[in-house]
Short mmCIF file of N, CA and C in Angstrom, two decimals:
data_model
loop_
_atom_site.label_atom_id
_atom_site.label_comp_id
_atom_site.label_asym_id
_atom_site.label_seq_id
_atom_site.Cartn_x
_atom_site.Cartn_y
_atom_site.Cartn_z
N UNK A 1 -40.51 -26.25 -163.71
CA UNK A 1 -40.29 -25.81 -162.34
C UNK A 1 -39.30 -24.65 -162.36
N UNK A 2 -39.22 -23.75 -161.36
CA UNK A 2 -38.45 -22.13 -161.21
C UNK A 2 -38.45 -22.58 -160.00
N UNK A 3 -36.73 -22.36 -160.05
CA UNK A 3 -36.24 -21.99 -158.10
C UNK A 3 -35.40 -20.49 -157.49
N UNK A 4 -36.10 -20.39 -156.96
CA UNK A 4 -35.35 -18.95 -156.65
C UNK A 4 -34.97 -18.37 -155.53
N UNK A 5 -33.80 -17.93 -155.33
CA UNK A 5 -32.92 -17.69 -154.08
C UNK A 5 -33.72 -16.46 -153.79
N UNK A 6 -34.22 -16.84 -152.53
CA UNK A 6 -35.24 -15.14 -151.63
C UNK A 6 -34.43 -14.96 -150.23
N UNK A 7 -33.38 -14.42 -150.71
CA UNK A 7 -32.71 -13.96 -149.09
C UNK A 7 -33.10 -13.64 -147.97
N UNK A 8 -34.29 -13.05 -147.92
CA UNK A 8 -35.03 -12.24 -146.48
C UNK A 8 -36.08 -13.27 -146.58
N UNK A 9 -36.41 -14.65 -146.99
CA UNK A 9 -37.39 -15.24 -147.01
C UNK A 9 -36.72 -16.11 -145.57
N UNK A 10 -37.05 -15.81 -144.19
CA UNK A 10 -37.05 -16.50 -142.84
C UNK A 10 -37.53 -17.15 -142.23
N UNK A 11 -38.69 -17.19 -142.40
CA UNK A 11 -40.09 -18.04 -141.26
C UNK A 11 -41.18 -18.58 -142.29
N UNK A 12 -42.01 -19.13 -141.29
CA UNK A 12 -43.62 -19.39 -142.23
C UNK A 12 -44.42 -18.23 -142.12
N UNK A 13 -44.28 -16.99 -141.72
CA UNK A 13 -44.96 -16.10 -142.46
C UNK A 13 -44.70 -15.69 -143.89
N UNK A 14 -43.27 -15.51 -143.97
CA UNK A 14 -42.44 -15.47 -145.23
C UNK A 14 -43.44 -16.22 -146.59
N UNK A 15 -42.93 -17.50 -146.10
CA UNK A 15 -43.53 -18.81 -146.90
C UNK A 15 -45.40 -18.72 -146.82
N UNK A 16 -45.81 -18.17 -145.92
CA UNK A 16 -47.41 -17.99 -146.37
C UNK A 16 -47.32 -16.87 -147.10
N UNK A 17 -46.95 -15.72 -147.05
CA UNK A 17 -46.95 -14.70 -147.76
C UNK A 17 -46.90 -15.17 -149.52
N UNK A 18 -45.99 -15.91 -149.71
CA UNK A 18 -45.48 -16.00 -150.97
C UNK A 18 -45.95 -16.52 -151.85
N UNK A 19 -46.92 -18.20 -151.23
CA UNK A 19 -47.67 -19.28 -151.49
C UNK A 19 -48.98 -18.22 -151.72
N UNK A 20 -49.56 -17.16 -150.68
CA UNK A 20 -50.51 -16.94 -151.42
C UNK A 20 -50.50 -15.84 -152.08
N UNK A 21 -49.75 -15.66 -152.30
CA UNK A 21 -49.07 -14.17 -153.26
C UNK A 21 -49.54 -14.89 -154.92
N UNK A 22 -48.63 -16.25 -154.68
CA UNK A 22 -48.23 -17.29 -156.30
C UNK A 22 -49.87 -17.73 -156.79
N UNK A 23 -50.34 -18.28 -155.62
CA UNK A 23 -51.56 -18.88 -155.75
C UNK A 23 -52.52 -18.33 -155.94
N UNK A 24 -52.33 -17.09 -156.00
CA UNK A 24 -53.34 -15.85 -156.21
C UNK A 24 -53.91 -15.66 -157.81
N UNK A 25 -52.36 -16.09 -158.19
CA UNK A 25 -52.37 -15.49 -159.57
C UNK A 25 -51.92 -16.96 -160.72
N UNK A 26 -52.03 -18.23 -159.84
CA UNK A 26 -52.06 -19.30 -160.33
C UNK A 26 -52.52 -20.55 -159.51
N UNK A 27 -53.52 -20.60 -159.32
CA UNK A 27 -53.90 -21.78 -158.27
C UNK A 27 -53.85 -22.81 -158.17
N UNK A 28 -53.41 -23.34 -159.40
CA UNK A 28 -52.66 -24.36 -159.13
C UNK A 28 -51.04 -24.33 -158.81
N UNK A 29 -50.87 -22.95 -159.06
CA UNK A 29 -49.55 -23.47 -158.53
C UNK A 29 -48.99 -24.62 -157.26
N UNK A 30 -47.50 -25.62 -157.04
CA UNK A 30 -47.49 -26.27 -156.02
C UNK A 30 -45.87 -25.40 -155.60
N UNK A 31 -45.69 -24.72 -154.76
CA UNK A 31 -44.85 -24.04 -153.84
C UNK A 31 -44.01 -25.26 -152.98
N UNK A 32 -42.52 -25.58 -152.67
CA UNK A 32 -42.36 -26.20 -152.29
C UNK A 32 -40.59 -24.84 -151.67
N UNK A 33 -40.64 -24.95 -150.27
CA UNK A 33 -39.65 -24.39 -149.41
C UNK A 33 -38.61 -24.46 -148.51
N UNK A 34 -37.45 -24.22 -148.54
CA UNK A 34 -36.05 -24.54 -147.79
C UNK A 34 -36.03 -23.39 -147.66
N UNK A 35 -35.89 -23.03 -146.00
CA UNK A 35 -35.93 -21.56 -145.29
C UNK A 35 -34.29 -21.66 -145.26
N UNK A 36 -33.92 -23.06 -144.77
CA UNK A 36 -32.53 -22.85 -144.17
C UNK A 36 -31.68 -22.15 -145.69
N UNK A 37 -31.77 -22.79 -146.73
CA UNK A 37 -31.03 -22.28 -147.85
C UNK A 37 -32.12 -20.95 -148.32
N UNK A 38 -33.33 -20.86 -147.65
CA UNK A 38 -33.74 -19.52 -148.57
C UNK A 38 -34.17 -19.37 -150.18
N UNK A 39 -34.31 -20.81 -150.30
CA UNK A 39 -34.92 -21.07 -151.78
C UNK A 39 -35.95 -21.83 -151.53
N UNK A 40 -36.78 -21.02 -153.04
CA UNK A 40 -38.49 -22.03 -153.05
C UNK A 40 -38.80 -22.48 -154.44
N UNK A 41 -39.14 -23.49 -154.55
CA UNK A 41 -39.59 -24.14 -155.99
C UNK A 41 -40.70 -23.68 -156.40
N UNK A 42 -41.33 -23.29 -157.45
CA UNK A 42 -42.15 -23.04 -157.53
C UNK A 42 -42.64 -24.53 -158.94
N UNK A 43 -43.58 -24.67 -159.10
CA UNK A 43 -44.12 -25.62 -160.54
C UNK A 43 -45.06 -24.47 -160.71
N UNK A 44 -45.46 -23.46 -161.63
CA UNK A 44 -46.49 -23.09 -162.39
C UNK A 44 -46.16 -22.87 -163.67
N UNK A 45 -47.91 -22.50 -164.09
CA UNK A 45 -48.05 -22.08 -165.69
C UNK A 45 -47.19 -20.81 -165.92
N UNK A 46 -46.79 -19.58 -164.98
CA UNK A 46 -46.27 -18.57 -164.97
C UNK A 46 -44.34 -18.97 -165.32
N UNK A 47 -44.09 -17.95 -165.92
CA UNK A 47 -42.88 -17.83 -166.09
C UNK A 47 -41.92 -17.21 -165.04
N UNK A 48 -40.62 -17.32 -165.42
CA UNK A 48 -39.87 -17.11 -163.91
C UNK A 48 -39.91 -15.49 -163.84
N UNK A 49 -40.16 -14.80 -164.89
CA UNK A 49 -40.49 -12.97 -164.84
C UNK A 49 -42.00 -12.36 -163.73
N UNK A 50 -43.05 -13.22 -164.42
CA UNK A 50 -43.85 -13.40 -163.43
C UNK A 50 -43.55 -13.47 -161.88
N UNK A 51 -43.53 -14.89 -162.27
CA UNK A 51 -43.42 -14.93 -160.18
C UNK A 51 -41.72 -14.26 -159.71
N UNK A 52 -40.91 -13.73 -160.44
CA UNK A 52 -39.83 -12.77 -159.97
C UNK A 52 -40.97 -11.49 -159.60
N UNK A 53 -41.58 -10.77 -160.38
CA UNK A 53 -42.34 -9.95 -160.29
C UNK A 53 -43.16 -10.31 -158.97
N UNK A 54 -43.85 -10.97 -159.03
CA UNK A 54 -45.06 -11.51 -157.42
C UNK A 54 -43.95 -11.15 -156.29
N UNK A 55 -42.50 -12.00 -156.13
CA UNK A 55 -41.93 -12.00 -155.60
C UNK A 55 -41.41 -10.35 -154.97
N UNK A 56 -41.50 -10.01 -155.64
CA UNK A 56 -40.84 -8.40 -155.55
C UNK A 56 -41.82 -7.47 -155.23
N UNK A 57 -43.41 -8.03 -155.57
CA UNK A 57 -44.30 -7.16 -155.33
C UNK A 57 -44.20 -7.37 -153.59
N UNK A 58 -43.95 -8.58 -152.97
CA UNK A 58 -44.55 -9.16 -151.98
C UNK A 58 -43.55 -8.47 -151.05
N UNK A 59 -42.30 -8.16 -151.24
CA UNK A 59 -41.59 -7.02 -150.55
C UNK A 59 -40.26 -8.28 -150.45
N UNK A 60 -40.18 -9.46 -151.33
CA UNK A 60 -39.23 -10.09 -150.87
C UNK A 60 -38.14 -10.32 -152.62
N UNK A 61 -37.20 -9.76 -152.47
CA UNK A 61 -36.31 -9.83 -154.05
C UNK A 61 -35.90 -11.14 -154.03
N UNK A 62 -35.64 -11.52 -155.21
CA UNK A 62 -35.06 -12.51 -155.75
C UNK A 62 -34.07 -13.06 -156.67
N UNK A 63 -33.43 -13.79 -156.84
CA UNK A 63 -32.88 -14.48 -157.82
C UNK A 63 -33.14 -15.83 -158.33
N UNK A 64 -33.43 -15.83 -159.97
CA UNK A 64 -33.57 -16.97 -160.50
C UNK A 64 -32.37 -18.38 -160.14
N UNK A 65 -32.55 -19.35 -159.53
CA UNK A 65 -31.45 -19.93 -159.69
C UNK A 65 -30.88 -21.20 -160.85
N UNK A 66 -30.20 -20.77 -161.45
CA UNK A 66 -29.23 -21.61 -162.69
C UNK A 66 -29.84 -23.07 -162.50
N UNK A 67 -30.31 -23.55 -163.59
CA UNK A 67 -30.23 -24.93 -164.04
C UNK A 67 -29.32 -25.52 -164.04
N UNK A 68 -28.16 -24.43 -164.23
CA UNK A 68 -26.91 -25.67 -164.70
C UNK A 68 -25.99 -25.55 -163.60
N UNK A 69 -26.82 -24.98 -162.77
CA UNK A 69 -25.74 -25.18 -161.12
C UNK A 69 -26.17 -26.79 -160.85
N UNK A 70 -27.31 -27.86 -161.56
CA UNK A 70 -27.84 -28.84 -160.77
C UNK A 70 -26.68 -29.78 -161.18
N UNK A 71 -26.61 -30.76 -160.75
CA UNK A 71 -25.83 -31.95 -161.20
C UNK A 71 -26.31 -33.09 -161.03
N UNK A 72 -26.47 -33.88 -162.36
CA UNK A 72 -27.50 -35.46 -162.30
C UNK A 72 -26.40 -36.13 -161.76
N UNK A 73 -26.52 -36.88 -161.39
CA UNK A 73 -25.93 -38.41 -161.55
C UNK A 73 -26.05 -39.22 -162.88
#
């Protein structure tokens, strides 16, 4: 899974844009979205350069966000 902070990502146009931006170029991808924080999960076969790239094509920049920001229990 790749999560990535999309600052100008606001509404569900945003989030349709992006889903079929990803899904375009991986159909299975599963897209999963928090507008309020502005981050989206992605699960695909693509790497996080890839869908950074989709992302950037789609007019929306990004940042990868850190694994090791997570904290297990």
């Amino acid at each position: 899974m790749s999560k990535f902070t999309v600052p100008n990502m606001t509404c569900g146009h945003c989030t349709a844009a992006i889903k079929k931006a990803v899904t375009a170029a991986d159909s299975a991808a599963i897209l999963t979205f928090d507008l309020e924080a502005h981050v989206v999960e992605v699960t695909s076969r693509l790497d996080n350069e890839a869908l950074a790239t989709i992302l950037k094509t789609e007019g929306y920049a990004s940042s990868p966000v850190s694994r090791s920001c997570f904290h297990h229990p």
